[in-house]
Structures are given as structure tokens and as C-alpha cells.
mmCIF file of N, CA and C in Angstrom:
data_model
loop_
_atom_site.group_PDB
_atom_site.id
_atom_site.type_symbol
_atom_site.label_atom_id
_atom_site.label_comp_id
_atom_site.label_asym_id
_atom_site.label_seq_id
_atom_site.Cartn_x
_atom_site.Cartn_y
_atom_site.Cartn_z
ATOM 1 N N UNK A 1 51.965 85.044 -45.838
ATOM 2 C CA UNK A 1 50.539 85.109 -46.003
ATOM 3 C C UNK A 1 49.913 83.977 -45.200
ATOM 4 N N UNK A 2 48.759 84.329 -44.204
ATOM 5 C CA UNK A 2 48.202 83.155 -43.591
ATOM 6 C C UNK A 2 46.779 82.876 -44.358
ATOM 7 N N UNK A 3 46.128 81.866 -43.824
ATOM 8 C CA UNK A 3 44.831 81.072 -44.452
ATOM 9 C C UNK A 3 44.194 81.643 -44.574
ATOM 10 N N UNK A 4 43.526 83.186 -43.172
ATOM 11 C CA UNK A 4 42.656 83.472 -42.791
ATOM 12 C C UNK A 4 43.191 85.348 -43.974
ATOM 13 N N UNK A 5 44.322 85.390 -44.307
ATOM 14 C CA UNK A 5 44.447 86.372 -45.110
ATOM 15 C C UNK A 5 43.779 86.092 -46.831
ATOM 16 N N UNK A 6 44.179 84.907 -47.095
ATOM 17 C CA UNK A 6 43.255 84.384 -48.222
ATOM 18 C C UNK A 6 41.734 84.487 -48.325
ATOM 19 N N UNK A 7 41.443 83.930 -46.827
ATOM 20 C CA UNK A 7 39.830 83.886 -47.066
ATOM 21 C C UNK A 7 39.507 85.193 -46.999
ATOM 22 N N UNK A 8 39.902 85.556 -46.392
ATOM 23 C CA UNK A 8 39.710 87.299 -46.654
ATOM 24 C C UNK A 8 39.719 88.184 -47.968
ATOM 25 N N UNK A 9 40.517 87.779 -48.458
ATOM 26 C CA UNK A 9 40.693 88.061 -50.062
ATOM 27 C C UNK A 9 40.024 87.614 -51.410
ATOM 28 N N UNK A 10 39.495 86.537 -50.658
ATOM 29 C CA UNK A 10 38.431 85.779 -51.399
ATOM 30 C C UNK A 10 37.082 86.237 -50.959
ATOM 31 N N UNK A 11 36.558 86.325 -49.870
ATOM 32 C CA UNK A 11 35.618 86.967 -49.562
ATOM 33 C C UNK A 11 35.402 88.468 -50.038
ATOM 34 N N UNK A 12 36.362 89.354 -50.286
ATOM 35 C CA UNK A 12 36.540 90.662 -50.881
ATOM 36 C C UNK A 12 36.282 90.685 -52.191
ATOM 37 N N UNK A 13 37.012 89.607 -53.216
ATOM 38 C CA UNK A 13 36.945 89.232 -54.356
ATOM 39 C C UNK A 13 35.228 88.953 -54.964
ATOM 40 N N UNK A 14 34.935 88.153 -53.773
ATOM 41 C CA UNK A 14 33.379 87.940 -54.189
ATOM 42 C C UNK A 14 32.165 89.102 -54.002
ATOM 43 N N UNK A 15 32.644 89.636 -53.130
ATOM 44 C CA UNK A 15 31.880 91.114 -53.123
ATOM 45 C C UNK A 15 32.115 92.114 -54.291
ATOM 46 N N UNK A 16 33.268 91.712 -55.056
ATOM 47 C CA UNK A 16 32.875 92.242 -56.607
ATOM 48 C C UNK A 16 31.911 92.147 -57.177
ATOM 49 N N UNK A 17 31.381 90.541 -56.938
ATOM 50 C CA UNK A 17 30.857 89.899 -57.971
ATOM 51 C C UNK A 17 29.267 90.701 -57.955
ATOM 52 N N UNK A 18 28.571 90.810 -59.480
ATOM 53 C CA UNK A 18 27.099 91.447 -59.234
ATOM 54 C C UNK A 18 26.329 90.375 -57.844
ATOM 55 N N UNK A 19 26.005 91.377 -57.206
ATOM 56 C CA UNK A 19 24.369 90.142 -56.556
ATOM 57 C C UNK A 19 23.559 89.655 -57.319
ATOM 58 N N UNK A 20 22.870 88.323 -56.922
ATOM 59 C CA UNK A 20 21.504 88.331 -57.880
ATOM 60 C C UNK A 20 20.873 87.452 -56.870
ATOM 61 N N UNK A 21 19.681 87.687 -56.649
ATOM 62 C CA UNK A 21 18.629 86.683 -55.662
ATOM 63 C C UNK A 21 18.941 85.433 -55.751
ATOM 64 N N UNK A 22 19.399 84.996 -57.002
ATOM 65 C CA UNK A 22 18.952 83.594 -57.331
ATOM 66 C C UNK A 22 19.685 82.427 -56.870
ATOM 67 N N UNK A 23 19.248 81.306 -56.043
ATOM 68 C CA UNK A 23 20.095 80.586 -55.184
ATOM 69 C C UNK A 23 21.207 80.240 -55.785
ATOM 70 N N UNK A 24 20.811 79.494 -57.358
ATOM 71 C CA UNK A 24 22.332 78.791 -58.222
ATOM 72 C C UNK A 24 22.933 79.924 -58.156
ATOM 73 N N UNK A 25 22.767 81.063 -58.525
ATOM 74 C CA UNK A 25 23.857 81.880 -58.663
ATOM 75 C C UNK A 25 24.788 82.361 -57.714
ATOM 76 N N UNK A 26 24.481 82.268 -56.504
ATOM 77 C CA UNK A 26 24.767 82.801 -55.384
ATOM 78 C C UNK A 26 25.783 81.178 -55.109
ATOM 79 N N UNK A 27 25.343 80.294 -55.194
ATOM 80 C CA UNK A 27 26.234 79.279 -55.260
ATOM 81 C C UNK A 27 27.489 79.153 -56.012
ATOM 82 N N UNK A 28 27.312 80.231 -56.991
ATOM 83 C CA UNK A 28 28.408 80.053 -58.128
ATOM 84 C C UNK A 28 29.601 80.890 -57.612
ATOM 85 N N UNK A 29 28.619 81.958 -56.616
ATOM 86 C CA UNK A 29 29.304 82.755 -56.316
ATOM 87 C C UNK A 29 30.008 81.963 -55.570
ATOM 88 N N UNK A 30 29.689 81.616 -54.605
ATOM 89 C CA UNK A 30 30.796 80.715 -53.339
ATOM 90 C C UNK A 30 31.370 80.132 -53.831
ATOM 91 N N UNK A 31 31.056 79.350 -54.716
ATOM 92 C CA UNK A 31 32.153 78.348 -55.510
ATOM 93 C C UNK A 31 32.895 79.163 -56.043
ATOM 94 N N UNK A 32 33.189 80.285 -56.421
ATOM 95 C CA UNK A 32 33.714 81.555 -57.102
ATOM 96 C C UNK A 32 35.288 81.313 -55.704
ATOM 97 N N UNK A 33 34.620 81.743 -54.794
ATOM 98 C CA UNK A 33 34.927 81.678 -53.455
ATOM 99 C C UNK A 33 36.094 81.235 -53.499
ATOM 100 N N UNK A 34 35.219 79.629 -53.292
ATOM 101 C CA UNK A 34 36.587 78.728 -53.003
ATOM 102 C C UNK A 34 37.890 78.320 -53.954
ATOM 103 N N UNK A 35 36.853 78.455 -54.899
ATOM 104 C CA UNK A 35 38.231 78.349 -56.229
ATOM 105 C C UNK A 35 39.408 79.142 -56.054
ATOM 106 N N UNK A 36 38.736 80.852 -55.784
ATOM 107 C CA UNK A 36 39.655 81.584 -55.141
ATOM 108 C C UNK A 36 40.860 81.249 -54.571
ATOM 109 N N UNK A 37 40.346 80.812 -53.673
ATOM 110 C CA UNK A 37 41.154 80.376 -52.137
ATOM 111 C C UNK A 37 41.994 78.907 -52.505
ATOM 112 N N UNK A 38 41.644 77.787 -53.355
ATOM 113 C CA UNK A 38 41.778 77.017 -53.754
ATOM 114 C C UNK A 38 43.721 77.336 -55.016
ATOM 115 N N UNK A 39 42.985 78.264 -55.077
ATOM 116 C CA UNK A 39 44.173 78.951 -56.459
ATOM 117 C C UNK A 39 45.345 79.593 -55.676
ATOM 118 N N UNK A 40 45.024 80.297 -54.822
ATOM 119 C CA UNK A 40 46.250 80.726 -54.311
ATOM 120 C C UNK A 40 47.173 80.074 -53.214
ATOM 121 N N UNK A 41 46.207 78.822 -53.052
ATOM 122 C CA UNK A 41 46.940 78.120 -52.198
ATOM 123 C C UNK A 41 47.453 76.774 -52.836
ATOM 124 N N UNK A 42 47.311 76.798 -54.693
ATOM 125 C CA UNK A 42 48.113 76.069 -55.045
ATOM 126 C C UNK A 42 49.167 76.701 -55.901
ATOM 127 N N UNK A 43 49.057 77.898 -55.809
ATOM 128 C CA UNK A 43 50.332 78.985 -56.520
ATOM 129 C C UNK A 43 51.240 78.531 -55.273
ATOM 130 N N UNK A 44 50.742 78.904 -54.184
ATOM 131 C CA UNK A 44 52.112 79.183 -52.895
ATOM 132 C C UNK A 44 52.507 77.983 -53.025
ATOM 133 N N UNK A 45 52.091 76.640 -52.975
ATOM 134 C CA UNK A 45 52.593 75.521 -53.176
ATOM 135 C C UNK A 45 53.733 75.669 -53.862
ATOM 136 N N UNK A 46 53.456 75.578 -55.093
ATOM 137 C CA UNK A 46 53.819 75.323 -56.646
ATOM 138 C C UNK A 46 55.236 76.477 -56.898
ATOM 139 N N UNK A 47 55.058 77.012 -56.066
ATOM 140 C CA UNK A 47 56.220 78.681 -55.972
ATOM 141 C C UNK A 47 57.854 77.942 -55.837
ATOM 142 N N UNK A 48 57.808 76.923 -54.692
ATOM 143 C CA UNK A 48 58.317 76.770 -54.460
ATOM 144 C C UNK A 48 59.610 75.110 -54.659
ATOM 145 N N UNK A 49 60.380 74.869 -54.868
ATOM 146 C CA UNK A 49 61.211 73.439 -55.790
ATOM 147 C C UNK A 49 62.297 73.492 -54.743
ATOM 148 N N UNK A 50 62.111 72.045 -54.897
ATOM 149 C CA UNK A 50 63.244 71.212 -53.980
ATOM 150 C C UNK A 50 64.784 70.998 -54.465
ATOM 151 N N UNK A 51 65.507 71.793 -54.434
ATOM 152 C CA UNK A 51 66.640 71.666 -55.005
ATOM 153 C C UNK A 51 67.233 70.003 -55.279
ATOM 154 N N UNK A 52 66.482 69.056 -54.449
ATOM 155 C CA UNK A 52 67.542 67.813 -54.072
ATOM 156 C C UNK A 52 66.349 67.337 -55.347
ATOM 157 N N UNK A 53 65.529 67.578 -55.695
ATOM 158 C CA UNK A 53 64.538 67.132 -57.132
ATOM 159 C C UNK A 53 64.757 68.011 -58.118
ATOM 160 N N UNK A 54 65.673 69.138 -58.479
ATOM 161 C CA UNK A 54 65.835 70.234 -59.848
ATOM 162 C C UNK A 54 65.997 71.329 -59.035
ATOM 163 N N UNK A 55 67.219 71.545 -60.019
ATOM 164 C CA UNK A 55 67.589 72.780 -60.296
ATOM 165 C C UNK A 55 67.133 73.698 -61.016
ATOM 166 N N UNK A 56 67.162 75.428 -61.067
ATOM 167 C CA UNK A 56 66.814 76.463 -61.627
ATOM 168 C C UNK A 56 67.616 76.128 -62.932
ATOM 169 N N UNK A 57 65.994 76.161 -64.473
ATOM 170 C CA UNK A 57 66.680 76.379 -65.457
ATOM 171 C C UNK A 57 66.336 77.460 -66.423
ATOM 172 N N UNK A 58 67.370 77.496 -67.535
ATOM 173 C CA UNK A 58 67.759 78.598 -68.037
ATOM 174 C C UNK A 58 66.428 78.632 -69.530
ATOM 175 N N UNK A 59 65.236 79.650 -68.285
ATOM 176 C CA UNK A 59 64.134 80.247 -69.722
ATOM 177 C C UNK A 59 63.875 81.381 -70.076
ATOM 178 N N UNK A 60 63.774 81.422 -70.994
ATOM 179 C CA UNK A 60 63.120 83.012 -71.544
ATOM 180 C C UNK A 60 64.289 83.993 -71.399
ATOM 181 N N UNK A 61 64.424 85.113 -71.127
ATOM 182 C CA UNK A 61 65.715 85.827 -71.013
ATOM 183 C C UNK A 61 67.101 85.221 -70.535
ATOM 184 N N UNK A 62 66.968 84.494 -69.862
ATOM 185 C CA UNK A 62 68.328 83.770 -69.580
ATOM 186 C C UNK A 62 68.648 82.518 -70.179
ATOM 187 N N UNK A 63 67.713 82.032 -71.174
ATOM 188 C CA UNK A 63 68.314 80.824 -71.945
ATOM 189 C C UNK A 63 69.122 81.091 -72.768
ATOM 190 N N UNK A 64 68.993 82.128 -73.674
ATOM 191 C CA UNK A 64 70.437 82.189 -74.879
ATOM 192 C C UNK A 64 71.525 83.035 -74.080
ATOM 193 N N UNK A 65 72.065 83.415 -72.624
ATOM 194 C CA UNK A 65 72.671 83.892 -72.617
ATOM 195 C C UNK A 65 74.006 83.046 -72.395
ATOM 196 N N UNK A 66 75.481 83.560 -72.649
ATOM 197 C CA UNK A 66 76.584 82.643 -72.908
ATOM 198 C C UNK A 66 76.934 82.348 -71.571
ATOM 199 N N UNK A 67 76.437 82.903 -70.234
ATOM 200 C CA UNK A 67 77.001 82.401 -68.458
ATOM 201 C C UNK A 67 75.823 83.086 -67.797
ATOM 202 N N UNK A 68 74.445 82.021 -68.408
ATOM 203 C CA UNK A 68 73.321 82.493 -67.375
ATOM 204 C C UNK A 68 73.215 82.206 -65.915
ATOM 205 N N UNK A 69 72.973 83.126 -65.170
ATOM 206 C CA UNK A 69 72.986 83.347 -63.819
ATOM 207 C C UNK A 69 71.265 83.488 -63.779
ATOM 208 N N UNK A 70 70.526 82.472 -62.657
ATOM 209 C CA UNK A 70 69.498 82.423 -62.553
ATOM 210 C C UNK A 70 68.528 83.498 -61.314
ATOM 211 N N UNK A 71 68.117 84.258 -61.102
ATOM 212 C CA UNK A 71 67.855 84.997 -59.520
ATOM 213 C C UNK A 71 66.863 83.835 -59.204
ATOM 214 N N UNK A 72 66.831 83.654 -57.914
ATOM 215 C CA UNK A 72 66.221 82.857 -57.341
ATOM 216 C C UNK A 72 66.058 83.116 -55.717
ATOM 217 N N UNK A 73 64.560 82.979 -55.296
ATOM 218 C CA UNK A 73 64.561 83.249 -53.535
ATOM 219 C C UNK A 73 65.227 82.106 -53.399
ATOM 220 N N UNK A 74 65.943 82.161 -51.956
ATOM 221 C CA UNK A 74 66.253 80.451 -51.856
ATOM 222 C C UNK A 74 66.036 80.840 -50.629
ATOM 223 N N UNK A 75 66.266 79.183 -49.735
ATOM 224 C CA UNK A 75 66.034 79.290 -48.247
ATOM 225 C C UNK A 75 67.166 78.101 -47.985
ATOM 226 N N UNK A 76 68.255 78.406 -46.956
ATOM 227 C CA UNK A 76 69.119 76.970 -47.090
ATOM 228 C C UNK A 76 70.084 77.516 -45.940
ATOM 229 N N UNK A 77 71.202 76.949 -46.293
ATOM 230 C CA UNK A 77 72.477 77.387 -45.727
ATOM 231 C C UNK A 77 73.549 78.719 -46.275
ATOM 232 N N UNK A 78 72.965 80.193 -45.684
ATOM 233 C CA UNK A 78 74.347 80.613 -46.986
ATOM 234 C C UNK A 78 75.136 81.171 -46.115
ATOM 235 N N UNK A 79 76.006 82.114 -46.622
ATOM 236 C CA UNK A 79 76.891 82.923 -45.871
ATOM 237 C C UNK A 79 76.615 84.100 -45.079
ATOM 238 N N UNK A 80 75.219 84.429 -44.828
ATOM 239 C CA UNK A 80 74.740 85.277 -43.633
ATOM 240 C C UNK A 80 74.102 84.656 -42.634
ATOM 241 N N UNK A 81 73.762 82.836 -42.769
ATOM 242 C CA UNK A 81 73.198 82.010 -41.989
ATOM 243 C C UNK A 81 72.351 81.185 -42.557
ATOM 244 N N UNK A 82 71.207 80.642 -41.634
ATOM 245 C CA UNK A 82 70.134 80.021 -41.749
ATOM 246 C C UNK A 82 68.859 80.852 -42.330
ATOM 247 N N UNK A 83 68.774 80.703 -43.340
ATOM 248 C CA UNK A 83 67.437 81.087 -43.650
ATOM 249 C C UNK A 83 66.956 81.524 -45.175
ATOM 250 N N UNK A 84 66.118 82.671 -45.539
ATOM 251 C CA UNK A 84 66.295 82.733 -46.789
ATOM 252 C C UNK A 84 66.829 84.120 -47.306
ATOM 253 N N UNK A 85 67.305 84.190 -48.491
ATOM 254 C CA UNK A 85 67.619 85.087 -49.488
ATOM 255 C C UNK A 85 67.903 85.083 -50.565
ATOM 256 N N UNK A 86 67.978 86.115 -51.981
ATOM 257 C CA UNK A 86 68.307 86.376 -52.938
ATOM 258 C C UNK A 86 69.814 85.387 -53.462
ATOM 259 N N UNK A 87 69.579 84.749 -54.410
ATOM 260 C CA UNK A 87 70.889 83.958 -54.425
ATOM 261 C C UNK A 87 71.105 83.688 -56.286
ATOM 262 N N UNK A 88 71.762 83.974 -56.939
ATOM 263 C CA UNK A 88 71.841 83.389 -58.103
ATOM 264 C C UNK A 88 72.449 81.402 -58.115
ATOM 265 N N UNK A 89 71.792 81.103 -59.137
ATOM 266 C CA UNK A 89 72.112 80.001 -59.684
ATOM 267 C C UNK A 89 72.879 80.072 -60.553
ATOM 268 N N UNK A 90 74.406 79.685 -61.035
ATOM 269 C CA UNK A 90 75.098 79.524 -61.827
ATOM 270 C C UNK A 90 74.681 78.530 -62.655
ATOM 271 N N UNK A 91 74.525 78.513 -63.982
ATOM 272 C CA UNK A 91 74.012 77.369 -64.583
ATOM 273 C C UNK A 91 75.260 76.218 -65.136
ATOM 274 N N UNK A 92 76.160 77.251 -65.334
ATOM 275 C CA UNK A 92 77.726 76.840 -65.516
ATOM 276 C C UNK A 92 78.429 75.991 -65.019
ATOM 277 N N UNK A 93 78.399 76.540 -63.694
ATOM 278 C CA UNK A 93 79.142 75.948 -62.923
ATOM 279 C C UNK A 93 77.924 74.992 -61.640
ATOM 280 N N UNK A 94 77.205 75.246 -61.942
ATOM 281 C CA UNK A 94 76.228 74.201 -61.051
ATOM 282 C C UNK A 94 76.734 74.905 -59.548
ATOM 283 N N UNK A 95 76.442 75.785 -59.430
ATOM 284 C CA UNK A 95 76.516 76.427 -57.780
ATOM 285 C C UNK A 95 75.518 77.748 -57.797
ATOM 286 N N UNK A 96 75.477 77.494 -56.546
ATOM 287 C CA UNK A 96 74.876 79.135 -55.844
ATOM 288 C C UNK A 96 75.317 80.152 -56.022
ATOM 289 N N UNK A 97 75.678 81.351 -56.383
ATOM 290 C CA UNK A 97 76.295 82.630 -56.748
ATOM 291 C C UNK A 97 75.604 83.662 -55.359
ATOM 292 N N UNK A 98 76.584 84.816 -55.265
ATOM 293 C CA UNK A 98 75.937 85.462 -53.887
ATOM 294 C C UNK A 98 74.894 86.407 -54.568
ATOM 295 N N UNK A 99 74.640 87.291 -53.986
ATOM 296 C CA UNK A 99 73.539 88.363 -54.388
ATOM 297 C C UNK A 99 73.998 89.621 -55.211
ATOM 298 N N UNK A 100 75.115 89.348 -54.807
ATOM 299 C CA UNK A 100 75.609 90.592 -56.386
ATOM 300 C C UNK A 100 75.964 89.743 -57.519
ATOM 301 N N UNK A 101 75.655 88.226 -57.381
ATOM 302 C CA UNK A 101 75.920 87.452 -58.996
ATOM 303 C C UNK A 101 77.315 87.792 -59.355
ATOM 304 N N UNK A 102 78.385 87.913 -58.565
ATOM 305 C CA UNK A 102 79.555 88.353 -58.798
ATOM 306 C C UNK A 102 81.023 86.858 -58.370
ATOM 307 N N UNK A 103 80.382 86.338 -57.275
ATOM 308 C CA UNK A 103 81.475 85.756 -56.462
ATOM 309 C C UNK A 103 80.176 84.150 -56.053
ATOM 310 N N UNK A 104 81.087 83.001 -55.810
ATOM 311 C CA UNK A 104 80.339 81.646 -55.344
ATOM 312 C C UNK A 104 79.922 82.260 -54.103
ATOM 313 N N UNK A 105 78.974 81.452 -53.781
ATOM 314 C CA UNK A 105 78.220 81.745 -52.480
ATOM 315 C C UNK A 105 78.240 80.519 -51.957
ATOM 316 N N UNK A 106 77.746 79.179 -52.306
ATOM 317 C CA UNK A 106 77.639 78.044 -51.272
ATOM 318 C C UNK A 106 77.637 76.562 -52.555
ATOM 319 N N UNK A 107 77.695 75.441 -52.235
ATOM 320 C CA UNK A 107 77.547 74.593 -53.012
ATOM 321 C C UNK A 107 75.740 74.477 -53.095
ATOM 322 N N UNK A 108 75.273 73.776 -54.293
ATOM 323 C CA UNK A 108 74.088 73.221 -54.905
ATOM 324 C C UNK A 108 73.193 72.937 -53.752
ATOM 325 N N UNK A 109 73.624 71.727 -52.610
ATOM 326 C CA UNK A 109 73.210 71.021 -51.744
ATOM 327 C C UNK A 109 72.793 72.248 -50.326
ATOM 328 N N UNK A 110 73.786 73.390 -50.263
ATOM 329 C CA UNK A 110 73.436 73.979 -49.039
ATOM 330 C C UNK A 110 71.699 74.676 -48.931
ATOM 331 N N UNK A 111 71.333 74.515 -50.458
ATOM 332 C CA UNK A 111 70.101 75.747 -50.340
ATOM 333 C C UNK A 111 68.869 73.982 -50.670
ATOM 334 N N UNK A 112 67.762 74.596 -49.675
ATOM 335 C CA UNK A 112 66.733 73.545 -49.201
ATOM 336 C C UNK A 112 66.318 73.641 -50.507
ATOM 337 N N UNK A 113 65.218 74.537 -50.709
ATOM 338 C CA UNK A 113 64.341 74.658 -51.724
ATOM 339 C C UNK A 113 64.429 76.232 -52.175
ATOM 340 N N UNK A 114 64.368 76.206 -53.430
ATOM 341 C CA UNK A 114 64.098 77.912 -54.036
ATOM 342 C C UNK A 114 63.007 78.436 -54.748
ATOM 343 N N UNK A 115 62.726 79.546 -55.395
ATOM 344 C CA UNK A 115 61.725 79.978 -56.353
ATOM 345 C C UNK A 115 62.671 80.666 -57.175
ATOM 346 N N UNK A 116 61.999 80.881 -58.314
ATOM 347 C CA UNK A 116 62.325 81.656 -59.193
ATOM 348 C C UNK A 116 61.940 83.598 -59.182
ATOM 349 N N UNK A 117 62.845 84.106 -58.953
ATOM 350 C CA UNK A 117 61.828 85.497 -58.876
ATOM 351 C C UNK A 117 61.092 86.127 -59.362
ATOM 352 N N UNK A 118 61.259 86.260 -60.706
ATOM 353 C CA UNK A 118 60.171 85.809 -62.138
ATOM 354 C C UNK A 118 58.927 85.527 -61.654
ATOM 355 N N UNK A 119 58.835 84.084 -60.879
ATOM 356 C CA UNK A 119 57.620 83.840 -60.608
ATOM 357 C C UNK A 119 57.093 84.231 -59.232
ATOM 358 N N UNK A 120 57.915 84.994 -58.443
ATOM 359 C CA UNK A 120 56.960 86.101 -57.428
ATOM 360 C C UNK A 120 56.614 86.916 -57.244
ATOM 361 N N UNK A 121 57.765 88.103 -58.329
ATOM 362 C CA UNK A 121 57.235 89.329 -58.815
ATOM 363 C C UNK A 121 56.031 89.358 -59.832
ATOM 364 N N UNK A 122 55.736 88.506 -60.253
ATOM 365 C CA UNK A 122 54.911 88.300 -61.435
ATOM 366 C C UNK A 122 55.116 88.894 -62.579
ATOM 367 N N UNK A 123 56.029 88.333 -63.702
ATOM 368 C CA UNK A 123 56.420 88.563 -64.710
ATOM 369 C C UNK A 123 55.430 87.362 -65.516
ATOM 370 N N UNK A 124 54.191 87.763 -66.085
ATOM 371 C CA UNK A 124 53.308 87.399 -66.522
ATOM 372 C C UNK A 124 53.090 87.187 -68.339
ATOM 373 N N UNK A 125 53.935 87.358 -68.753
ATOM 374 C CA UNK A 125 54.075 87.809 -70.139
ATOM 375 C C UNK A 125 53.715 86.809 -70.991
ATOM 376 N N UNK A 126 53.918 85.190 -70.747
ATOM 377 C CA UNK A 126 53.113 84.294 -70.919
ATOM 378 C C UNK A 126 51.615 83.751 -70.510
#
């Protein structure tokens, strides 16, 4: 997603909003605006954790389980190369798991930073 796709989306967003002549309001609107734009560009931030500052932990469906495996985007070093993909977190064993959550994939240190997938599909339930 680029900057100019946000403002765009924010500008769309505000064309929801009723019109009304009135200057404050029309101000509220823009400020409507930027908050917008303001919000989704501290979600994309916030999406994303530095493995070398925390690891993926075990909430909500995967906390009581007895060998939770975490899904997580990651971006690092794995075994198809440089870049990113689907990777479980072993909570167990403190490693990377591959994408069928079946077999190790890489040590802790190879993956830069990850997300949780939870939080990009939007599993909102809280």
C-alpha cells in the first residue's frame, strides 16, 4: 500500500460523510480526513515486530494449546531465500517452523521482523 493509496481512501471515506455548509464542520470533516490517514499509517507501523525485541506469543486460540505453533508473516532468511513468507513460530522449541507447521524451517535469528496473521486478516473479535 502506498501514501497516495491512503489519501485516497481517506478522501473516499470523507465523501461519506453528510455535507453541511458550515465551516467548523467541514473542518471536522478534514480532520475526519487526517485521522483517517493518520490511523492506517499507524496500524502498518504497529503490524509489524522485531524479532531481535520479541517473539510471537501464545494468545487467544493458541495459548492453552499443549505445542502451540504461532502463523506469522515473516520477512528474513528462510529456505526459499530472501524475503517474506508464511512461517510458524514454535513456541516450544523457540524456532521457525516451515509453512506446513510440520518440519524446522530456520533458527529464531534468521527471520528480521514478523506479524501475526490474526492481525492482517483481521480477526477482530476483541
Amino acid at each position: 500500500m502506498k501514501k497516495e493509496d491512503i489519501v485516497k481512501a481517506a478522501k473516499e471515506y470523507r465523501e461519506t460523510l453528510p455535507y453541511c455548509d458550515d465551516a467548523k464542520i467541514r473542518g471536522m470533516s478534514v480532520g475526519g480526513e487526517i485521522g483517517f490517514i493518520a490511523g492506517v499509517e499507524w496500524f502498518m507501523k504497529s503490524l509489524f515486530h522485531k524479532t531481535k525485541d520479541e517473539v510471537p506469543q501464545p494468545i487467544g486460540d493458541y495459548a492453552n494449546e499443549v505445542y502451540p505453533q504461532i502463523p506469522c508473516l515473516v520477512k528474513g532468511h528462510l529456505s526459499t531465500g530472501y524475503g517474506y513468507g508464511v512461517r510458524y513460530w514454535n513456541v516450544t522449541e523457540q524456532c521457525w517452523d516451515d509453512e506446513e507447521c510440520d518440519d524446522y524451517e530456520c533458527d529464531k535469528e534468521a527471520v528480521e521482523e514478523w506479524a501475526y496473521l490474526d492481525d492482517i486478516i483481521g480477526n477482530m473479535e476483541e
